[in-house]
Tab-separated table of C-alpha atoms in Angstrom:
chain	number	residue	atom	x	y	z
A	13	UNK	CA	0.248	-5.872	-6.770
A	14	UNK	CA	-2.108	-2.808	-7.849
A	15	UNK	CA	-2.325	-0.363	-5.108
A	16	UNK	CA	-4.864	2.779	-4.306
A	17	UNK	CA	-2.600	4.624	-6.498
A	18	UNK	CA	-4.309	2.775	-9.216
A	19	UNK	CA	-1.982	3.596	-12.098
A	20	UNK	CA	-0.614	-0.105	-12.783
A	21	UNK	CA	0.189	-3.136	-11.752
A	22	UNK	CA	3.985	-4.676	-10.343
A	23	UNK	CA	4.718	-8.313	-10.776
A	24	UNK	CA	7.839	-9.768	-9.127
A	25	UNK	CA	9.152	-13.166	-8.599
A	26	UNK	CA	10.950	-14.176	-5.110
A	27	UNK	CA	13.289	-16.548	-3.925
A	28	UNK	CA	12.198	-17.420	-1.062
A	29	UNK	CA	14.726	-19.877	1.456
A	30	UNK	CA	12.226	-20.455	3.894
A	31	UNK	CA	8.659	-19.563	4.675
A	32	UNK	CA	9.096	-19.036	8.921
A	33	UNK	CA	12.887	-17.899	9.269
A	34	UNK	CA	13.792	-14.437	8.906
A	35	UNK	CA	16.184	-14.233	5.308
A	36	UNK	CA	16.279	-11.727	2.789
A	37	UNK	CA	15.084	-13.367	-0.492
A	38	UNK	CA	16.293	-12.669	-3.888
A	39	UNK	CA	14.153	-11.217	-6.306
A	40	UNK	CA	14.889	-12.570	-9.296
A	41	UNK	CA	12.998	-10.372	-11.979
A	42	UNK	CA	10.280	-7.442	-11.980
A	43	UNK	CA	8.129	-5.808	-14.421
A	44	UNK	CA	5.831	-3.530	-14.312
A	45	UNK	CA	2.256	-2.384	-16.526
A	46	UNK	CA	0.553	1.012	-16.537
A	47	UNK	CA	-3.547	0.774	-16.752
A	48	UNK	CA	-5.466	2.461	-19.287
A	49	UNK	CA	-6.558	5.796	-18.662
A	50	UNK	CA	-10.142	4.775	-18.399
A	51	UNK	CA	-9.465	1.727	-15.975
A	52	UNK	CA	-7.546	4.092	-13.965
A	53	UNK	CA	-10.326	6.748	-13.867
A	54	UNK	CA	-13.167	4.087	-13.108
A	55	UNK	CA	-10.677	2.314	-10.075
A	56	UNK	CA	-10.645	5.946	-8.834
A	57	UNK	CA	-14.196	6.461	-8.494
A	58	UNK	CA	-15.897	2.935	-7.901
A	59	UNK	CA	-18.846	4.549	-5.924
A	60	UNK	CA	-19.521	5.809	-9.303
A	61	UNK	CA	-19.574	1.936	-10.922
A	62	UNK	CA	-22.671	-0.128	-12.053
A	63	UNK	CA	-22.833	-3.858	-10.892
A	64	UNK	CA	-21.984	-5.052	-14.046
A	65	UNK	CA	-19.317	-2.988	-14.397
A	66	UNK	CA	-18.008	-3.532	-11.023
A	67	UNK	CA	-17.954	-7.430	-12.238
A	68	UNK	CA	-16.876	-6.847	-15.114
A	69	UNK	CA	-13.445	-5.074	-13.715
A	70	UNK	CA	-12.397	-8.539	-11.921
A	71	UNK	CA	-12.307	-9.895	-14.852
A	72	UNK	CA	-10.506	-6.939	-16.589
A	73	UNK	CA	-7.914	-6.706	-13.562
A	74	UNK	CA	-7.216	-10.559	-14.139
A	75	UNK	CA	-6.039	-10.437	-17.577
A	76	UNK	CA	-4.178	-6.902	-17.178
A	77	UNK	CA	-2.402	-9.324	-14.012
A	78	UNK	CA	-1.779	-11.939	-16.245
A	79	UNK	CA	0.035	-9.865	-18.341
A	80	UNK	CA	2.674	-8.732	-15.822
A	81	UNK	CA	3.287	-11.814	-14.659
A	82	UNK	CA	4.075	-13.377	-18.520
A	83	UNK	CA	6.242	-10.131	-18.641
A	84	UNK	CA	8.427	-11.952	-16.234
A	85	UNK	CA	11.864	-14.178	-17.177
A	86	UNK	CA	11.158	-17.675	-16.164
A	87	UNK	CA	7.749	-16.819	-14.476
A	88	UNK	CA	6.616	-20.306	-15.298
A	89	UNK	CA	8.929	-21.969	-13.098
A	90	UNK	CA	6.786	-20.182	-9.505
A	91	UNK	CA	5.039	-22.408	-7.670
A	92	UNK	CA	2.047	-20.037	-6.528
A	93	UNK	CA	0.867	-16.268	-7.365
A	94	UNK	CA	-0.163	-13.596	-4.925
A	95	UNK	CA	-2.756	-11.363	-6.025
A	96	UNK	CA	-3.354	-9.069	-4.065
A	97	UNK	CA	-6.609	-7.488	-6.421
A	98	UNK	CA	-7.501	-3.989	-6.581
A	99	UNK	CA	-9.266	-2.203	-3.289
A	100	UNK	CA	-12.150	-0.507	-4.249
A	101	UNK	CA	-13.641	-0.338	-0.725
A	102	UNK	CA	-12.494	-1.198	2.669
A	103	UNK	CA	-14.637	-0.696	6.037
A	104	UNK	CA	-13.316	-2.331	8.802
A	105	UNK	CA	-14.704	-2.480	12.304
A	106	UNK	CA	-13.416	0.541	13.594
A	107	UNK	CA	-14.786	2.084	10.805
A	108	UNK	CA	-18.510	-0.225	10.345
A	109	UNK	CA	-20.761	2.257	12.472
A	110	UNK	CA	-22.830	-0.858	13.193
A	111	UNK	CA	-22.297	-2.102	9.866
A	112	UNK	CA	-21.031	-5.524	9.204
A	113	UNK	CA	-17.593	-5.095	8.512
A	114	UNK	CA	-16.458	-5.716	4.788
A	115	UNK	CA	-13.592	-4.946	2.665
A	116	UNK	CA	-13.614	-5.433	-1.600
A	117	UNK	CA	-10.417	-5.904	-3.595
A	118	UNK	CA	-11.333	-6.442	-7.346
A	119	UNK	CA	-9.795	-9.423	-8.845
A	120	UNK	CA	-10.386	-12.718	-9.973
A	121	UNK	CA	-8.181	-15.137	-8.648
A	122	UNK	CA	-10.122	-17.867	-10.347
A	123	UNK	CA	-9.525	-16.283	-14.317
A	124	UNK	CA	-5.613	-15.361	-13.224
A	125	UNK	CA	-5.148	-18.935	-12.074
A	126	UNK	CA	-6.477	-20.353	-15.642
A	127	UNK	CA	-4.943	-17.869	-17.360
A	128	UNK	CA	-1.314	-18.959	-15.632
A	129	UNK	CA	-1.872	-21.975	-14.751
A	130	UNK	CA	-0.125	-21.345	-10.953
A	131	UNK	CA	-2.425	-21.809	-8.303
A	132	UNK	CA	-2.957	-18.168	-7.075
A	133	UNK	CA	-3.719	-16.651	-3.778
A	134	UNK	CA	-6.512	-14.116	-3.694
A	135	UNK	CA	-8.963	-12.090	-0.940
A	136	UNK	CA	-6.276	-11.649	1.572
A	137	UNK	CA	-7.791	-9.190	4.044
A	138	UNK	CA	-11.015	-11.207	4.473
A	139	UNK	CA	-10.308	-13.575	6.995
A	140	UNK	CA	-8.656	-10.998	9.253
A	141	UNK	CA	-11.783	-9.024	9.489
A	142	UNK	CA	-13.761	-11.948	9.954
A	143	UNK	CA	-11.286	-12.315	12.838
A	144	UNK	CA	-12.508	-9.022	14.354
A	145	UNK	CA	-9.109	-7.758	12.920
A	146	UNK	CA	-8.928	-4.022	10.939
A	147	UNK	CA	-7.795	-6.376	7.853
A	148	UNK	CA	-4.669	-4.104	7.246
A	149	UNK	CA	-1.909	-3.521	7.060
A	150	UNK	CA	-0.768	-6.976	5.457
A	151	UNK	CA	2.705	-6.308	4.855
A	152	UNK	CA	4.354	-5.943	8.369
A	153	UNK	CA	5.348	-10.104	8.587
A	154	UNK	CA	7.082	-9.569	5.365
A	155	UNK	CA	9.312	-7.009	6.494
A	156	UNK	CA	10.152	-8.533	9.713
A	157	UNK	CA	11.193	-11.079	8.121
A	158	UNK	CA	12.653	-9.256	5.523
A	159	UNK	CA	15.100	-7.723	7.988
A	160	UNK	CA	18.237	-9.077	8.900
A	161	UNK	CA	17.665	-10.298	12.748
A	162	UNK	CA	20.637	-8.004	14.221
A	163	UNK	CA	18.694	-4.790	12.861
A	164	UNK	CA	16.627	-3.452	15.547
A	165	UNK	CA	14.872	-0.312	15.433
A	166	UNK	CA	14.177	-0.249	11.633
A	167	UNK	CA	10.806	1.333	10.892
A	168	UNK	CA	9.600	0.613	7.223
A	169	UNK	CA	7.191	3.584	5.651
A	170	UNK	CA	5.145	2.044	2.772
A	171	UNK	CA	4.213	4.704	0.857
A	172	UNK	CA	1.905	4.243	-1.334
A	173	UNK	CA	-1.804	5.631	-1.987
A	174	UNK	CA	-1.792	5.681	1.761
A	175	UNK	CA	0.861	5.264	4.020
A	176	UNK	CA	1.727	2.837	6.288
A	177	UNK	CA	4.523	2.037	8.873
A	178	UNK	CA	6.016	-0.809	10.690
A	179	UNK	CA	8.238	-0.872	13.297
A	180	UNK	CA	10.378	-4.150	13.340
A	181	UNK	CA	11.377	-5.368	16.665
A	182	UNK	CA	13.429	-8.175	17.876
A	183	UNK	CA	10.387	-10.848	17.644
A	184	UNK	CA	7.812	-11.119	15.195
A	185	UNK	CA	5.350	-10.654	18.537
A	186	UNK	CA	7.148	-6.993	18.810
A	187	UNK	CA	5.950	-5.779	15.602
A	188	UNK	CA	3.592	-2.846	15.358
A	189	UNK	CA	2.237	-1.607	12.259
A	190	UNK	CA	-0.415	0.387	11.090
A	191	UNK	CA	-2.042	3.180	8.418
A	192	UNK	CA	-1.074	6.750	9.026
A	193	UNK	CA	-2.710	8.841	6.834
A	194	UNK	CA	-2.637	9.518	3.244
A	195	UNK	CA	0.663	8.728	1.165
A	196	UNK	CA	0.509	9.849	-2.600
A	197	UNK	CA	-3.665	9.845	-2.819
A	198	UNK	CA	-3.821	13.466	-2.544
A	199	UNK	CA	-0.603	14.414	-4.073
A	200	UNK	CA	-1.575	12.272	-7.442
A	201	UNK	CA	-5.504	13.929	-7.413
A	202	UNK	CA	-3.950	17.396	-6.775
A	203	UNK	CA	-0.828	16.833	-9.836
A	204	UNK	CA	-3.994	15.853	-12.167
A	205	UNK	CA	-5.771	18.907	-11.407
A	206	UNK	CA	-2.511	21.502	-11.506
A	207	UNK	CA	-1.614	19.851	-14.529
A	208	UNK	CA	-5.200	19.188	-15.905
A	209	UNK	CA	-4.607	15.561	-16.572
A	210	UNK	CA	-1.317	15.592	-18.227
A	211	UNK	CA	0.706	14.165	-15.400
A	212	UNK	CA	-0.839	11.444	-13.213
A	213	UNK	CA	1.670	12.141	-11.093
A	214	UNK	CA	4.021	14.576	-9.752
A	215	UNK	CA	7.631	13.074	-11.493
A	216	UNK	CA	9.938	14.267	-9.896
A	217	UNK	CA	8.968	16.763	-7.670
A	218	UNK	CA	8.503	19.134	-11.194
A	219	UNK	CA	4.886	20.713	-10.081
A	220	UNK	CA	5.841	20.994	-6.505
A	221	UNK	CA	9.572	22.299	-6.667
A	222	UNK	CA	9.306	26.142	-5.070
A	223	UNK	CA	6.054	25.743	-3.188
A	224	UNK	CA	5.066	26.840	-0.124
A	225	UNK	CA	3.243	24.963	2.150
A	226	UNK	CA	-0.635	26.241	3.182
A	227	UNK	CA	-0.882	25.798	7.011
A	228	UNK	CA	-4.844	25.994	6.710
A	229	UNK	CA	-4.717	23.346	3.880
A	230	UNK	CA	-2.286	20.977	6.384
A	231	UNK	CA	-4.952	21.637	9.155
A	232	UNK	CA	-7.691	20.910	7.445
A	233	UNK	CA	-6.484	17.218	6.387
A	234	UNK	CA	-5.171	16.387	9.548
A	235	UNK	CA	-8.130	17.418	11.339
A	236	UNK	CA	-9.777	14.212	10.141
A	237	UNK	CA	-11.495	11.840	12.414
A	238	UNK	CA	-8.919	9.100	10.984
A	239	UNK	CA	-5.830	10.427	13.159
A	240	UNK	CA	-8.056	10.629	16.718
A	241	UNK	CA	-8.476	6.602	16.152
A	242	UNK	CA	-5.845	4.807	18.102
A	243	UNK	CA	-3.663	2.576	16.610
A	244	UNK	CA	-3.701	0.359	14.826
A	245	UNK	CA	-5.632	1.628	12.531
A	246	UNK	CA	-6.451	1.247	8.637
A	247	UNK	CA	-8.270	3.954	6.133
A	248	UNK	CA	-8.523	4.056	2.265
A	249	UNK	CA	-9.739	5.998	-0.429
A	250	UNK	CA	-13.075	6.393	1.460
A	251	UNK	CA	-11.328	8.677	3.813
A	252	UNK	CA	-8.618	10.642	1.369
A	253	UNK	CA	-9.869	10.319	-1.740
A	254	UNK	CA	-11.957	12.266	-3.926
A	255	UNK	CA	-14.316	14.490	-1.649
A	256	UNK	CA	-11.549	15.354	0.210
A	257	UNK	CA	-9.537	16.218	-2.512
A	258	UNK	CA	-12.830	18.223	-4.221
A	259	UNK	CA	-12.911	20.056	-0.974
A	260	UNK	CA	-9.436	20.955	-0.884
A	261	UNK	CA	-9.355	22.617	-4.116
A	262	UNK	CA	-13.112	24.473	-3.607
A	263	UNK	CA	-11.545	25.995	-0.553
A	264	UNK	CA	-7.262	26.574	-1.838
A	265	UNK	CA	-7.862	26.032	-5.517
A	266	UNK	CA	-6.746	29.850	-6.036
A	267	UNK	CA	-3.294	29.111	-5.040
A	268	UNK	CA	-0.488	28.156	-7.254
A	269	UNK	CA	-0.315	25.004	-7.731
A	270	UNK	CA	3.378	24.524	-6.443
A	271	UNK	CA	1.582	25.514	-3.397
A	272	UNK	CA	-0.935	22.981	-3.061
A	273	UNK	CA	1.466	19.902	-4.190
A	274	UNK	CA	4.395	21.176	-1.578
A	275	UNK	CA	1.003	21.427	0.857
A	276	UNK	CA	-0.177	17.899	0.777
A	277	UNK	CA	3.274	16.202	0.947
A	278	UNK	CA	3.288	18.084	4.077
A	279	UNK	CA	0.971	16.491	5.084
A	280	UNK	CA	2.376	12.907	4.345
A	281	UNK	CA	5.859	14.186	6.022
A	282	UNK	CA	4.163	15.200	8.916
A	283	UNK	CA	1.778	12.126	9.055
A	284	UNK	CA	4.891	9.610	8.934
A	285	UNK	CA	6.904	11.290	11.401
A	286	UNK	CA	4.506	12.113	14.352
A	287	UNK	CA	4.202	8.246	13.660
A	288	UNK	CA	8.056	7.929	14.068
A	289	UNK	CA	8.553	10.602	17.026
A	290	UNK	CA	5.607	10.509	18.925
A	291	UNK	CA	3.711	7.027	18.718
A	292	UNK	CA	6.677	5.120	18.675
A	293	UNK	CA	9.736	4.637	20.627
A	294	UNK	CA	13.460	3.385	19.378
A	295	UNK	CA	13.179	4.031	15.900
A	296	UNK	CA	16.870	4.111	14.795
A	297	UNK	CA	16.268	3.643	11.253
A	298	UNK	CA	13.466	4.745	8.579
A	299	UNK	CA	13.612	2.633	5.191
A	300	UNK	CA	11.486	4.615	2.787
A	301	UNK	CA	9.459	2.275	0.607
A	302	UNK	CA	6.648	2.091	-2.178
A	303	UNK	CA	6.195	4.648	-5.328
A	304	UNK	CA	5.836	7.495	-3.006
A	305	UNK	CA	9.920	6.866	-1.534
A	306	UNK	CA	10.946	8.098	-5.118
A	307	UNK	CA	9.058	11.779	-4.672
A	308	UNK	CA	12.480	13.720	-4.075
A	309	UNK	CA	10.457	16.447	-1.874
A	310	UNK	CA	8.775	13.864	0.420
A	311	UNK	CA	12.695	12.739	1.113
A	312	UNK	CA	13.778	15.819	1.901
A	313	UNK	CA	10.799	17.059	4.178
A	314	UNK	CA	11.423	13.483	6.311
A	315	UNK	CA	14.944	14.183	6.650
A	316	UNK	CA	14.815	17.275	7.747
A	317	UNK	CA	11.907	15.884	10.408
A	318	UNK	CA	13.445	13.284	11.392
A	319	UNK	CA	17.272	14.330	12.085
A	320	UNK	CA	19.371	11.919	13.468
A	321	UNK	CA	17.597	9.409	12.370
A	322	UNK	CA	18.392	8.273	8.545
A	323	UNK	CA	16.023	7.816	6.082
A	324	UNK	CA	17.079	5.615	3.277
A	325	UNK	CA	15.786	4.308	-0.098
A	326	UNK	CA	16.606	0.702	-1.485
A	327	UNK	CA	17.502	0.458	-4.554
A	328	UNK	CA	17.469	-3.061	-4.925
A	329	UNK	CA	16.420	-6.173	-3.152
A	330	UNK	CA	12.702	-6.802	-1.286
A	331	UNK	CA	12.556	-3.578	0.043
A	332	UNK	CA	13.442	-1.408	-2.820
A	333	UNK	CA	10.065	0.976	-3.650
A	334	UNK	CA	8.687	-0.759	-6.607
A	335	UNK	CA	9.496	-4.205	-4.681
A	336	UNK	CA	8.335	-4.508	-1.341
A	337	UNK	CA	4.580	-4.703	-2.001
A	338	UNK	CA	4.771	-7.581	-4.468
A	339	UNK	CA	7.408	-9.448	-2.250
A	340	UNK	CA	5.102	-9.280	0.591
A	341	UNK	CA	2.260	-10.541	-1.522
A	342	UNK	CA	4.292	-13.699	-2.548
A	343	UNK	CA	5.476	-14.521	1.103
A	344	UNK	CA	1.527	-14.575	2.214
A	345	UNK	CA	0.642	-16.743	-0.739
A	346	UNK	CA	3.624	-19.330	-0.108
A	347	UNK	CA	2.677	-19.308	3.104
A	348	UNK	CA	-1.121	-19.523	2.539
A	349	UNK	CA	-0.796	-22.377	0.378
A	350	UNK	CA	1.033	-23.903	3.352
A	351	UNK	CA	-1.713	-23.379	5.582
A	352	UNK	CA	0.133	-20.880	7.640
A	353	UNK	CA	-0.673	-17.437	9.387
A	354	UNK	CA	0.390	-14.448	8.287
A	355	UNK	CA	-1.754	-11.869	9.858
A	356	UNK	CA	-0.704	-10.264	13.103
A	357	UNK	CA	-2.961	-10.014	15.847
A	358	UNK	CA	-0.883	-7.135	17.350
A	359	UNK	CA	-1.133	-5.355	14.427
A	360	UNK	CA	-4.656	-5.384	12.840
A	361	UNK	CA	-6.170	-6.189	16.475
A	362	UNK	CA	-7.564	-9.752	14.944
A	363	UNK	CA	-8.747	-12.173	17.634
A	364	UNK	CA	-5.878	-14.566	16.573
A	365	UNK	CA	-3.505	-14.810	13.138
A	366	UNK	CA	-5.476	-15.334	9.931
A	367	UNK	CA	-4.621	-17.689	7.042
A	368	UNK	CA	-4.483	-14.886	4.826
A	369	UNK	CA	-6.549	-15.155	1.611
A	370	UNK	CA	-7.900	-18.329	-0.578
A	371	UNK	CA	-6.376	-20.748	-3.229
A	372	UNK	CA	-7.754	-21.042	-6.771
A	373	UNK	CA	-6.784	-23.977	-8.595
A	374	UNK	CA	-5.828	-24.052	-12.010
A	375	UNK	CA	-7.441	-26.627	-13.641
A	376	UNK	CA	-5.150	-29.720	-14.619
């Protein structure tokens, strides 16, 4: 899995019991591989990106997948691989302005299934936007099903280049999921620029520790068309990536620094828990997931939000940060290569539950 944070990729191999009863499934080994600086910068910017280069990155992204997965004990012994490819683009139809709706996730499924020999799953938010469906988020069956039945009220916060919620009720008909607004997008643009390119990231809350948050810079962000659209709802890079970011720091870019990193996980805090407090109801637990769950300062803005309710990290298992995303990709391509659903209608408003992706064949 290689999210819009577009600084590696995370391969994982599951155990999975069973591919329709709720479990949690044992992950049996993980690895992980930064990107290149320049693949990085041109997955950042693919507006920017020539046909042939565009092609050409598929390709790239294949063998760079490839190499995660050999990084793996024993990954020879799965029977399928998710991929979940690289979005450079998503428009759905809430989004398509009379457009056909499309979404692009870089990848060659056909090149990582040679180069394995595993049949691998690929193009997995196609069919639910074909299905009138927002084609994210993906991940919600995974963590219903990734949650012990007798939990009730757990919402899981993905956050990753964008975040993303799910509330897991009692039946996999009760889930609701859905984008929220940017996770780590802006904080990662805004560490490169404080830090001119020597962090890619802000590690542990070193270049935001002692800021103070910019009210105008929080009001500007969440004045964006993306948080009048009801729910669900799905956005990308296309809506928080680099002009927003480039208009951020033409209008604040005279502040310290501290100031604009503690500003725009403000706005993530504030994103996720108007999500928690005001759009849903029952929430009794918040499980903190994907790269973003590790940014100490994003922890301790949600707690202090969200009090009673506890927010927790995994450190382990298919839920842990560096986990989840991977996990969920390898449940949809079990059950894809079964021939069963894993999109929910509920949750990207699809007109019914999508087979989610294809199946490249290695060849024998």
């Amino acid at each position: 899995m290689s999210g819009t944070s577009c600084d590696g990729v995370d391969a994982l191999l599951l155990e999975l019991d069973d591919l329709d009863r709720r479990h949690v499934p044992r992950v049996l080994a993980h690895a992980y591989r930064p990107f290149p600086d320049e693949l990085q910068a041109q997955l950042r910017a693919p507006e920017q990106l020539r046909v042939s280069e565009i092609s050409a990155l598929g390709h790239v992204l294949a063998r760079r997948y490839a190499e995660a997965v050999r990084a793996l004990p024993q990954w020879d012994t799965a029977q399928v691989c998710g991929m979940h490819g690289q979005t450079v683009w998503h428009r759905p139809p809430s989004q398509a302005e009379g457009q056909v709706p499309h979404t692009l996730q870089l990848g060659s499924s056909g090149a990582l299934a040679e180069a394995l020999g595993l049949p691998v799953v690929g193009d997995m938010r196609a069919a639910d936007i074909a299905l009138g469906g927002e084609g994210a988020p993906i991940a919600p069956l995974a963590h219903w099903m990734f949650t012990e039945p007798e939990r009730t009220g757990r919402l899981v916060v993905n956050v990753g280049g964008i975040a993303n919620v799910t509330f897991v009720g009692p039946q996999r008909d009760d889930v609701l999921a859905s984008d929220v607004g940017p996770g780590m997008m802006i904080t990662d643009a805004l560490a490169r620029y404080v830090s001119r390119g020597a962090q890619a990231y802000d590690r542990d809350g070193t270049l935001s520790a002692g800021g103070r948050v910019i009210e105008a810079m929080v009001e500007q962000v969440l004045a964006h068309p993306f948080f009048d659209r009801p729910l669900p709802r799905s956005t990308g890079r296309e809506d928080f990536g680099a002009a927003v970011v480039h208009a951020l720091v033409d209008r604040f870019g005279e502040h310290q620094g501290a100031d604009l990193l503690a500003s725009s996980l403000e706005i993530t805090a504030r994103a996720i828990a108007r999500a928690a407090r005001e759009d849903l109801t029952g929430v009794t637990e918040l499980v903190l997931t994907g790269g973003g769950a590790l940014h100490p300062g994003l922890q301790d803005r949600l707690r202090a939000r969200l009090a009673p309710i506890p927010v927790v990290v995994h450190d382990e298992g298919p839920l842990a940060p560096q986990h989840h995303e991977p996990a969920a990709m390898a449940l949809i391509a079990a059950r894809t290569l079964h021939r069963l659903p894993s999109g929910l209608p509920r949750v990207t408003g699809a007109r019914k539950a999508a087979v989610l992706g294809h199946v490249a064949w290695p060849t024998p």
